[in-house]
Short mmCIF file of C-alpha atoms and ligand atoms in Angstrom, two decimals:
data_model
loop_
_atom_site.label_atom_id
_atom_site.label_comp_id
_atom_site.label_asym_id
_atom_site.label_seq_id
_atom_site.Cartn_x
_atom_site.Cartn_y
_atom_site.Cartn_z
CA MET A 915 -2.14 -23.74 -14.68
CA ASN A 916 -3.54 -26.42 -12.47
CA TYR A 917 -5.97 -24.29 -10.47
CA LYS A 918 -8.83 -22.00 -11.36
CA LYS A 919 -10.67 -19.05 -9.94
CA GLU A 920 -13.49 -21.23 -8.60
CA ASP A 921 -11.03 -23.04 -6.33
CA PHE A 922 -10.80 -19.87 -4.24
CA GLY A 923 -14.50 -19.97 -3.48
CA GLU A 924 -17.58 -18.14 -4.72
CA ASP A 925 -17.25 -15.12 -2.44
CA PHE A 926 -13.55 -14.52 -2.96
CA ILE A 927 -12.94 -10.84 -3.79
CA TRP A 928 -10.78 -10.20 -6.87
CA GLY A 929 -9.39 -6.79 -7.65
CA ILE A 930 -6.70 -4.42 -8.77
CA SER A 931 -4.96 -1.62 -6.84
CA ALA A 932 -3.65 1.89 -7.48
CA SER A 933 -3.07 5.13 -5.57
CA ALA A 934 -3.64 8.86 -6.07
CA VAL A 935 -0.10 10.27 -6.11
CA GLN A 936 1.14 7.48 -8.33
CA THR A 937 -1.49 7.84 -11.05
CA GLU A 938 -3.60 10.99 -10.96
CA GLY A 939 -1.37 13.90 -11.96
CA ALA A 940 -3.14 17.30 -11.89
CA HIS A 941 -1.25 17.98 -8.68
CA ASP A 942 -2.36 21.62 -8.47
CA HIS A 943 -5.51 21.46 -10.55
CA LEU A 944 -8.91 22.96 -9.66
CA GLY A 945 -8.23 23.98 -6.11
CA LYS A 946 -6.05 21.06 -5.02
CA GLY A 947 -3.60 21.99 -2.27
CA LEU A 948 -0.04 20.71 -2.36
CA SER A 949 0.92 17.49 -0.63
CA ILE A 950 4.25 16.50 0.92
CA TRP A 951 5.03 14.52 -2.24
CA ASP A 952 4.38 17.56 -4.47
CA GLU A 953 7.17 19.30 -2.60
CA PHE A 954 9.46 16.33 -2.00
CA VAL A 955 9.97 15.66 -5.71
CA THR A 956 11.48 19.16 -6.09
CA LYS A 957 14.28 18.33 -3.63
CA LYS A 958 17.70 17.38 -4.93
CA ASN A 959 18.68 13.74 -5.42
CA LYS A 960 15.50 12.27 -4.01
CA ILE A 961 13.83 10.84 -7.11
CA LEU A 962 15.55 8.74 -9.75
CA ASN A 963 16.05 10.68 -13.02
CA LYS A 964 14.45 13.77 -11.39
CA ASP A 965 11.03 12.35 -12.29
CA ASN A 966 7.91 13.83 -10.75
CA HIS A 967 4.27 12.76 -10.58
CA TYR A 968 2.71 16.06 -11.68
CA VAL A 969 1.14 14.33 -14.67
CA ALA A 970 1.91 10.68 -13.82
CA ALA A 971 -0.46 8.32 -15.65
CA ASP A 972 -2.93 11.19 -16.13
CA PHE A 973 -5.65 9.23 -14.34
CA TYR A 974 -7.26 12.57 -13.45
CA ASN A 975 -8.20 13.05 -17.10
CA GLN A 976 -8.26 9.44 -18.24
CA TYR A 977 -10.11 7.73 -15.42
CA LYS A 978 -12.91 6.68 -17.77
CA THR A 979 -10.47 5.00 -20.15
CA ASP A 980 -8.84 3.20 -17.23
CA ILE A 981 -12.11 2.08 -15.69
CA ASP A 982 -13.27 0.90 -19.14
CA LEU A 983 -10.12 -1.23 -19.26
CA ILE A 984 -10.81 -2.64 -15.77
CA LYS A 985 -14.21 -3.60 -17.11
CA GLN A 986 -12.67 -5.14 -20.22
CA MET A 987 -10.33 -7.20 -18.09
CA GLY A 988 -13.34 -8.38 -16.09
CA ILE A 989 -11.97 -7.18 -12.74
CA PRO A 990 -14.83 -6.63 -10.28
CA ASN A 991 -13.11 -4.48 -7.62
CA PHE A 992 -10.88 -1.41 -7.86
CA ARG A 993 -8.79 -0.22 -4.91
CA PHE A 994 -7.55 3.37 -5.14
CA SER A 995 -6.82 6.22 -2.76
CA LEU A 996 -8.20 9.69 -2.21
CA SER A 997 -5.88 12.67 -2.19
CA TRP A 998 -6.37 14.47 1.14
CA SER A 999 -5.21 17.82 -0.23
CA ARG A 1000 -7.48 17.58 -3.28
CA ILE A 1001 -10.41 17.38 -0.86
CA LEU A 1002 -9.09 19.64 1.92
CA PRO A 1003 -6.44 21.88 0.32
CA ASN A 1004 -5.08 22.98 3.70
CA GLY A 1005 -5.59 19.60 5.33
CA ILE A 1006 -8.32 20.94 7.59
CA GLY A 1007 -11.00 23.59 7.28
CA GLU A 1008 -12.34 24.53 3.90
CA VAL A 1009 -13.47 21.70 1.62
CA ASN A 1010 -12.68 21.90 -2.12
CA PRO A 1011 -15.94 21.00 -3.92
CA ALA A 1012 -14.06 20.25 -7.16
CA GLY A 1013 -12.01 17.66 -5.29
CA LEU A 1014 -15.06 15.84 -3.95
CA ASP A 1015 -16.64 16.14 -7.38
CA PHE A 1016 -13.70 14.39 -9.05
CA TYR A 1017 -13.97 11.39 -6.73
CA HIS A 1018 -17.76 11.30 -7.10
CA LYS A 1019 -17.22 11.00 -10.84
CA VAL A 1020 -14.64 8.23 -10.46
CA ILE A 1021 -16.79 6.29 -8.00
CA ASP A 1022 -19.95 6.76 -10.08
CA TYR A 1023 -18.21 5.55 -13.20
CA CYS A 1024 -16.97 2.45 -11.34
CA LEU A 1025 -20.49 1.71 -10.11
CA GLU A 1026 -22.04 2.24 -13.55
CA ASN A 1027 -19.64 -0.43 -14.75
CA ASP A 1028 -20.38 -2.83 -11.88
CA ILE A 1029 -16.95 -2.26 -10.36
CA GLN A 1030 -16.88 -1.88 -6.58
CA PRO A 1031 -14.62 0.88 -5.27
CA PHE A 1032 -12.30 -0.03 -2.37
CA ILE A 1033 -11.09 3.26 -0.97
CA THR A 1034 -7.77 3.88 0.77
CA LEU A 1035 -8.00 7.07 2.81
CA TYR A 1036 -4.30 7.67 3.28
CA HIS A 1037 -1.75 6.53 0.72
CA TRP A 1038 1.11 8.75 1.88
CA ASP A 1039 0.18 12.22 0.61
CA LEU A 1040 -0.18 14.37 3.70
CA PRO A 1041 -1.24 17.94 2.87
CA LEU A 1042 1.87 20.11 2.88
CA ALA A 1043 0.11 22.67 5.08
CA LEU A 1044 -0.07 20.05 7.83
CA GLU A 1045 3.55 18.96 7.41
CA LYS A 1046 4.48 22.59 8.04
CA LYS A 1047 2.86 22.14 11.45
CA GLY A 1048 4.92 18.99 12.12
CA GLY A 1049 2.97 16.41 10.13
CA TRP A 1050 2.81 12.92 11.61
CA VAL A 1051 5.23 13.95 14.35
CA ASN A 1052 2.66 16.37 15.79
CA ARG A 1053 -0.04 14.71 17.91
CA GLU A 1054 -2.57 17.11 16.42
CA VAL A 1055 -2.54 14.82 13.38
CA LEU A 1056 -5.08 12.76 15.33
CA THR A 1057 -7.71 15.48 15.00
CA TRP A 1058 -6.66 16.53 11.49
CA PHE A 1059 -6.98 12.96 10.28
CA GLU A 1060 -10.31 12.41 11.99
CA GLU A 1061 -11.73 15.51 10.33
CA TYR A 1062 -10.51 14.39 6.89
CA VAL A 1063 -11.97 10.90 7.35
CA LYS A 1064 -15.33 12.33 8.38
CA VAL A 1065 -15.48 14.59 5.33
CA CYS A 1066 -14.76 11.65 2.99
CA VAL A 1067 -17.11 9.16 4.58
CA THR A 1068 -19.95 11.68 4.81
CA ALA A 1069 -19.51 12.46 1.12
CA PHE A 1070 -19.22 8.92 -0.22
CA LYS A 1071 -20.97 6.65 2.28
CA ASP A 1072 -23.93 5.95 0.01
CA LYS A 1073 -21.64 4.68 -2.72
CA VAL A 1074 -18.74 3.03 -0.91
CA THR A 1075 -18.78 -0.03 1.36
CA HIS A 1076 -15.08 -0.88 1.73
CA TRP A 1077 -12.61 1.52 3.31
CA MET A 1078 -8.95 1.17 4.20
CA VAL A 1079 -7.68 3.65 6.76
CA LEU A 1080 -3.91 3.70 6.13
CA ASN A 1081 -1.67 2.24 3.48
CA GLU A 1082 1.48 0.64 4.85
CA PRO A 1083 2.19 2.79 7.90
CA MET A 1084 5.57 1.08 8.32
CA VAL A 1085 6.69 2.38 4.95
CA PHE A 1086 5.44 5.95 5.20
CA THR A 1087 6.80 6.41 8.73
CA GLY A 1088 9.99 4.40 8.16
CA ALA A 1089 10.95 5.82 4.77
CA GLY A 1090 9.42 9.26 5.36
CA TYR A 1091 10.28 9.97 9.00
CA PHE A 1092 13.29 7.75 9.78
CA LEU A 1093 15.34 7.24 6.61
CA GLY A 1094 14.27 10.43 4.86
CA VAL A 1095 14.04 8.72 1.47
CA HIS A 1096 10.32 9.37 1.06
CA ALA A 1097 8.32 12.53 1.74
CA PRO A 1098 8.62 14.53 3.87
CA GLY A 1099 12.29 13.48 4.12
CA LYS A 1100 12.62 13.62 7.91
CA LYS A 1101 15.12 11.44 9.71
CA GLY A 1102 15.92 9.78 13.01
CA LEU A 1103 14.14 8.21 15.96
CA LYS A 1104 12.95 11.57 17.29
CA ASN A 1105 10.73 11.86 14.22
CA PHE A 1106 10.02 8.19 13.63
CA ILE A 1107 8.82 7.20 17.11
CA PRO A 1108 6.11 9.87 17.47
CA ALA A 1109 5.07 9.47 13.80
CA MET A 1110 4.75 5.72 14.36
CA HIS A 1111 2.67 6.14 17.52
CA HIS A 1112 0.37 8.68 15.92
CA ALA A 1113 -0.13 6.43 12.89
CA VAL A 1114 -1.04 3.54 15.21
CA LEU A 1115 -3.60 5.76 16.92
CA CYS A 1116 -4.96 7.00 13.59
CA GLN A 1117 -5.63 3.44 12.44
CA ALA A 1118 -8.19 3.17 15.24
CA ILE A 1119 -9.40 6.77 15.04
CA GLY A 1120 -10.11 6.32 11.35
CA TYR A 1121 -11.98 3.07 11.96
CA ASN A 1122 -14.13 4.62 14.69
CA ALA A 1123 -14.89 7.73 12.65
CA ILE A 1124 -16.07 5.65 9.68
CA LYS A 1125 -18.23 3.34 11.78
CA LEU A 1126 -19.87 6.24 13.56
CA ILE A 1127 -21.06 7.64 10.26
CA ASP A 1128 -21.80 4.33 8.56
CA ALA A 1129 -22.15 1.34 10.84
CA LYS A 1130 -22.48 -1.00 7.86
CA ALA A 1131 -19.18 0.02 6.31
CA GLN A 1132 -16.48 -2.66 6.01
CA VAL A 1133 -13.34 -1.09 7.40
CA GLY A 1134 -9.77 -2.29 7.22
CA THR A 1135 -6.25 -0.99 7.02
CA THR A 1136 -3.26 -2.30 5.09
CA PHE A 1137 0.13 -3.55 6.19
CA SER A 1138 3.30 -4.12 4.19
CA CYS A 1139 4.94 -7.42 5.00
CA SER A 1140 7.85 -9.55 3.85
CA TYR A 1141 8.76 -13.05 4.90
CA VAL A 1142 12.02 -12.78 6.82
CA THR A 1143 14.59 -15.58 6.94
CA PRO A 1144 18.09 -15.61 8.45
CA HIS A 1145 21.09 -15.66 6.12
CA SER A 1146 22.67 -18.53 8.06
CA SER A 1147 21.78 -20.76 10.95
CA SER A 1148 24.01 -18.79 13.30
CA ILE A 1149 22.32 -17.45 16.45
CA ARG A 1150 23.40 -13.92 15.50
CA ASP A 1151 21.67 -14.07 12.12
CA LYS A 1152 18.57 -15.67 13.60
CA LYS A 1153 18.30 -12.94 16.20
CA ALA A 1154 18.81 -10.30 13.51
CA ALA A 1155 15.98 -11.86 11.50
CA PHE A 1156 13.77 -11.82 14.61
CA ARG A 1157 14.37 -8.07 14.99
CA VAL A 1158 13.71 -7.27 11.35
CA ASP A 1159 10.53 -9.34 11.41
CA ALA A 1160 9.31 -7.33 14.40
CA LEU A 1161 10.13 -4.07 12.66
CA ILE A 1162 8.56 -4.76 9.29
CA ASN A 1163 5.80 -7.23 10.12
CA ARG A 1164 4.63 -6.70 13.71
CA LEU A 1165 5.08 -3.04 14.56
CA PHE A 1166 1.70 -1.69 13.43
CA ILE A 1167 -0.62 -4.63 13.84
CA GLU A 1168 0.28 -5.72 17.36
CA PRO A 1169 -0.52 -2.47 19.20
CA SER A 1170 -3.85 -2.27 17.39
CA LEU A 1171 -4.69 -5.79 18.57
CA GLY A 1172 -3.92 -4.79 22.15
CA LEU A 1173 -0.58 -6.65 22.20
CA GLY A 1174 1.54 -3.52 22.62
CA TYR A 1175 4.65 -2.56 20.67
CA PRO A 1176 7.11 -5.43 20.04
CA GLU A 1177 9.63 -4.11 22.56
CA ASP A 1178 10.73 -7.68 23.27
CA ALA A 1179 12.52 -7.70 19.93
CA LEU A 1180 13.24 -3.98 19.59
CA PRO A 1181 14.23 -2.33 22.88
CA PHE A 1182 14.57 1.11 21.22
CA LEU A 1183 10.77 1.16 21.01
CA LYS A 1184 10.73 1.87 24.76
CA LYS A 1185 11.27 5.47 23.75
CA VAL A 1186 7.62 5.57 22.73
CA LYS A 1187 6.60 5.88 26.40
CA LYS A 1188 7.24 9.58 26.21
CA TYR A 1189 4.48 9.95 23.62
CA ILE A 1190 1.88 7.65 25.18
CA MET A 1191 -0.97 9.57 26.79
CA PRO A 1192 -3.15 8.09 29.56
CA ASN A 1193 -5.92 6.72 27.31
CA ASP A 1194 -3.80 5.65 24.39
CA ASP A 1195 -3.72 1.93 25.18
CA SER A 1196 -7.45 1.66 24.74
CA LEU A 1197 -7.62 4.33 22.05
CA MET A 1198 -5.33 2.38 19.72
CA LYS A 1199 -7.19 -0.91 20.06
CA VAL A 1200 -9.42 -1.77 17.16
CA THR A 1201 -11.03 -4.84 15.65
CA PHE A 1202 -10.94 -4.24 11.91
CA ASP A 1203 -13.52 -5.94 9.70
CA PHE A 1204 -10.56 -6.98 7.56
CA ILE A 1205 -6.86 -6.32 7.27
CA GLY A 1206 -5.08 -5.87 3.98
CA ILE A 1207 -1.66 -7.45 3.67
CA GLN A 1208 0.70 -6.46 0.87
CA ASN A 1209 3.44 -8.87 0.00
CA TYR A 1210 5.97 -8.95 -2.81
CA THR A 1211 9.01 -10.83 -1.58
CA ARG A 1212 11.07 -12.17 1.28
CA GLU A 1213 14.06 -10.60 2.97
CA VAL A 1214 17.18 -12.53 3.86
CA VAL A 1215 18.75 -10.97 6.93
CA ALA A 1216 22.19 -11.12 8.52
CA TYR A 1217 23.66 -9.64 11.67
CA SER A 1218 25.45 -6.34 11.17
CA ILE A 1219 27.22 -4.19 13.67
CA PHE A 1220 26.89 -1.13 11.45
CA THR A 1221 23.11 -0.67 11.41
CA PRO A 1222 21.96 1.35 14.39
CA PHE A 1223 19.04 0.08 16.54
CA ILE A 1224 18.48 -3.18 14.71
CA ASN A 1225 22.00 -4.53 14.08
CA ALA A 1226 20.82 -6.28 10.98
CA LYS A 1227 21.28 -5.97 7.26
CA ILE A 1228 19.39 -7.23 4.26
CA ILE A 1229 21.31 -9.39 1.81
CA PRO A 1230 20.25 -8.10 -1.63
CA ALA A 1231 18.61 -10.59 -3.97
CA ASP A 1232 21.08 -9.91 -6.81
CA THR A 1233 23.92 -11.25 -4.65
CA ARG A 1234 22.10 -14.45 -3.79
CA LYS A 1235 21.80 -16.24 -7.15
CA VAL A 1236 18.02 -16.18 -7.09
CA PHE A 1237 15.46 -14.89 -9.58
CA TYR A 1238 14.49 -11.28 -8.86
CA THR A 1239 12.38 -8.44 -10.29
CA ALA A 1240 13.50 -5.02 -11.55
CA MET A 1241 13.16 -3.77 -7.95
CA ASP A 1242 15.80 -6.34 -6.93
CA TRP A 1243 13.08 -8.16 -5.01
CA GLU A 1244 13.46 -11.92 -4.93
CA VAL A 1245 10.66 -13.84 -6.61
CA TYR A 1246 9.75 -16.10 -3.71
CA PRO A 1247 6.11 -17.18 -3.95
CA GLU A 1248 6.18 -19.05 -0.64
CA ALA A 1249 6.53 -15.65 1.05
CA ILE A 1250 2.87 -14.85 0.49
CA PHE A 1251 1.84 -18.20 1.97
CA GLU A 1252 4.00 -17.57 5.02
CA MET A 1253 2.59 -14.07 5.50
CA ILE A 1254 -1.04 -15.17 5.22
CA THR A 1255 -0.30 -17.89 7.76
CA LYS A 1256 1.42 -15.43 10.08
CA TYR A 1257 -1.39 -12.86 10.10
CA ASP A 1258 -4.05 -15.57 10.21
CA ALA A 1259 -2.60 -16.70 13.52
CA TYR A 1260 -3.47 -13.43 15.27
CA GLU A 1261 -6.70 -14.08 17.13
CA GLY A 1262 -7.91 -10.50 16.70
CA VAL A 1263 -7.70 -10.67 12.90
CA LYS A 1264 -11.16 -11.41 11.48
CA LYS A 1265 -10.56 -11.33 7.73
CA ILE A 1266 -7.53 -10.99 5.47
CA MET A 1267 -7.30 -9.62 1.97
CA ILE A 1268 -4.14 -9.47 -0.11
CA THR A 1269 -4.49 -5.81 -1.08
CA GLU A 1270 -1.25 -5.72 -3.12
CA ASN A 1271 0.91 -8.26 -4.90
CA GLY A 1272 2.68 -7.80 -8.19
CA ALA A 1273 5.99 -7.29 -9.95
CA SER A 1274 8.02 -4.74 -11.87
CA PHE A 1275 9.84 -5.83 -15.02
CA PRO A 1276 11.20 -3.67 -17.87
CA ASP A 1277 8.32 -4.00 -20.33
CA GLU A 1278 8.29 -2.96 -23.97
CA VAL A 1279 5.48 -2.52 -26.45
CA LEU A 1280 6.26 -4.37 -29.69
CA ASP A 1281 3.68 -4.24 -32.46
CA GLY A 1282 1.04 -3.23 -29.93
CA VAL A 1283 1.82 -6.13 -27.59
CA VAL A 1284 3.57 -6.31 -24.22
CA ALA A 1285 4.72 -9.90 -23.80
CA ASP A 1286 5.36 -9.79 -20.04
CA ASP A 1287 5.66 -13.51 -19.42
CA LYS A 1288 7.76 -12.95 -16.33
CA ARG A 1289 4.94 -11.01 -14.67
CA ILE A 1290 2.41 -13.67 -15.65
CA ASN A 1291 4.62 -16.37 -14.16
CA TYR A 1292 5.10 -14.29 -11.03
CA LEU A 1293 1.35 -13.83 -10.56
CA LYS A 1294 0.59 -17.47 -11.27
CA SER A 1295 3.17 -18.74 -8.83
CA TYR A 1296 2.08 -16.36 -6.06
CA LEU A 1297 -1.60 -17.16 -6.61
CA LYS A 1298 -0.84 -20.83 -6.26
CA GLN A 1299 0.54 -20.10 -2.80
CA VAL A 1300 -2.46 -17.91 -1.99
CA LEU A 1301 -4.68 -20.87 -2.83
CA LYS A 1302 -2.58 -23.17 -0.68
CA ALA A 1303 -2.97 -20.72 2.21
CA LYS A 1304 -6.69 -20.40 1.53
CA SER A 1305 -7.26 -24.06 2.27
CA GLY A 1306 -5.85 -23.52 5.77
CA SER A 1307 -7.20 -20.03 6.40
CA ALA A 1308 -10.89 -19.38 6.58
CA LYS A 1309 -10.03 -15.71 7.05
CA LEU A 1310 -8.49 -15.17 3.62
CA SER A 1311 -11.10 -13.50 1.46
CA GLY A 1312 -9.57 -11.48 -1.37
CA TYR A 1313 -6.66 -10.69 -3.67
CA PHE A 1314 -5.75 -7.46 -5.48
CA VAL A 1315 -2.93 -7.13 -8.02
CA TRP A 1316 -0.62 -4.14 -7.78
CA SER A 1317 -1.11 -2.31 -10.09
CA LEU A 1318 -3.68 -1.17 -12.66
CA THR A 1319 -1.36 0.94 -14.82
CA ASP A 1320 2.34 1.65 -14.79
CA ASN A 1321 2.81 4.58 -12.44
CA PHE A 1322 5.09 6.77 -10.35
CA GLU A 1323 7.03 4.42 -8.09
CA TRP A 1324 7.98 7.02 -5.45
CA GLY A 1325 11.79 7.41 -5.19
CA GLU A 1326 12.21 5.09 -8.17
CA GLY A 1327 10.24 7.42 -10.46
CA PHE A 1328 8.84 5.93 -13.66
CA LYS A 1329 11.57 3.40 -14.29
CA GLN A 1330 9.71 0.69 -12.45
CA ARG A 1331 6.65 -0.66 -14.23
CA PHE A 1332 4.17 -2.59 -12.07
CA GLY A 1333 1.06 -2.18 -14.25
CA LEU A 1334 -1.10 -4.74 -15.97
CA ILE A 1335 -1.52 -1.82 -18.36
CA HIS A 1336 1.52 -0.24 -20.02
CA ILE A 1337 1.70 3.56 -20.12
CA ASP A 1338 3.64 5.39 -22.80
CA TYR A 1339 4.56 8.45 -20.72
CA GLU A 1340 5.06 10.62 -23.84
CA THR A 1341 1.62 10.05 -25.31
CA LYS A 1342 -0.18 8.56 -22.27
CA LYS A 1343 -1.31 5.73 -24.52
CA ARG A 1344 -2.55 2.68 -22.66
CA THR A 1345 -1.71 -0.87 -23.80
CA VAL A 1346 -3.05 -3.80 -21.84
CA LYS A 1347 -0.09 -6.12 -21.22
CA ASN A 1348 -0.41 -9.84 -21.74
CA SER A 1349 -0.57 -10.14 -17.95
CA GLY A 1350 -3.78 -8.06 -18.06
CA TRP A 1351 -5.25 -10.42 -20.64
CA TRP A 1352 -4.07 -13.36 -18.57
CA TYR A 1353 -5.89 -11.94 -15.50
CA LYS A 1354 -8.99 -11.51 -17.65
CA ASP A 1355 -8.85 -15.14 -18.78
CA PHE A 1356 -8.31 -16.28 -15.22
CA LEU A 1357 -11.24 -14.24 -13.90
CA GLY A 1358 -13.52 -14.95 -16.84
CA ASP A 1359 -16.20 -17.61 -16.75
CA LYS A 1360 -14.73 -20.53 -18.55
C1 LIG B 1174 2.62 0.09 -1.40
C2 LIG B 1174 3.05 1.06 -2.15
C3 LIG B 1174 2.83 1.03 -3.59
C4 LIG B 1174 4.04 0.64 -4.33
C5 LIG B 1174 4.15 -0.85 -4.46
C6 LIG B 1174 5.39 -1.30 -5.16
O1 LIG B 1174 1.49 0.24 -0.96
O2 LIG B 1174 3.43 -0.78 -1.23
O3 LIG B 1174 2.15 1.91 -1.70
O4 LIG B 1174 2.51 2.34 -3.77
O5 LIG B 1174 4.00 1.17 -5.60
O6 LIG B 1174 4.16 -1.42 -3.21
O7 LIG B 1174 6.50 -0.85 -4.48
#
């Protein structure tokens, strides 16, 4: 490797990411209410191999072991999410003390080990009780969400500095309320458009609620993003790529920066007018202390007459003679450089952290060792591009690997392994993969 940690600067924030649904388990333990994911996994043909996350990586019981391993790997920051329905079983109203207690214990144990918690407030697990009232499609979510945020920040403000309001709103509204492949499994524009608008508003509502309680808090939100390139130089493919870029990279950040929805590229977004209330334009504007961007790959896009609304299709990596991960995501390190550059260019963006980057490969434990060279190479090559971007972007200030342990990869179940720590799902035994030891060496003082 021809670069080192110091090249990223003294203050650069290094970390590792995880989320509640994907790791905790204990889905109905000690007063926790059900979430939309707890129900979604019971539906037919939604999750590969009929997997569910009811035990997952058993983080609920093994958080100390996992935090000890973070410490052993020398990782100073841990990003994880809170489960809304563990804290407020019905989404609003009565607080579950055992839920708050669990997160107090996790946060305290991080702090005792000199690990700073970075908290995501919403990583896709809406309380089921609220989905029954319409979920993200119902404008009341604005007040439900605000109440939840206030409960969390009041409880943890003395221990937590960094908050992220939403995780990847494009994915939870797109997959959950348009395609129906994630919880709650709703489909179509009539669900997607209001869910999208309410998520945009909640980004700002969450920010304001946190700052009101703790003015010193550092508040961000996270966006999924992929570098989009056209399949050919034809005008049709280029225009298709322009539309897909607007959909997956611009849709949630631009309205929050006061730039409005990207209707220039996506005329169907005009339907949002119906849901915009008189004060919404100012209500959705927010200047985050930082934004998290989460990049894994690039998408190659071609024109297609068959895809409604966007007339574009993605050309899968396995048909393009490129190197790809077990998710069929092309390994394309330049993508992360392009995305940092893209988000850096927005004037309203103050700071950028890579809050997720990582890869799934089919790992195996052999004689107590997981020799995941492909993941190590992936991380090295992406980090090289992060460093290249850093020299041109004063805003870039952190990098988190996805993910701490192998975990429940939503519709893909447990087949996909993103962890720096291998989980044997039978025994719940943890084995730090070679990539985890590589990260330790990289972060260590040498
Ligand atoms: C995300 C997802 C993660 C996924 C990861 C790999 O934030 O993108 O929340 O939960 O596991 O992205 O697909």
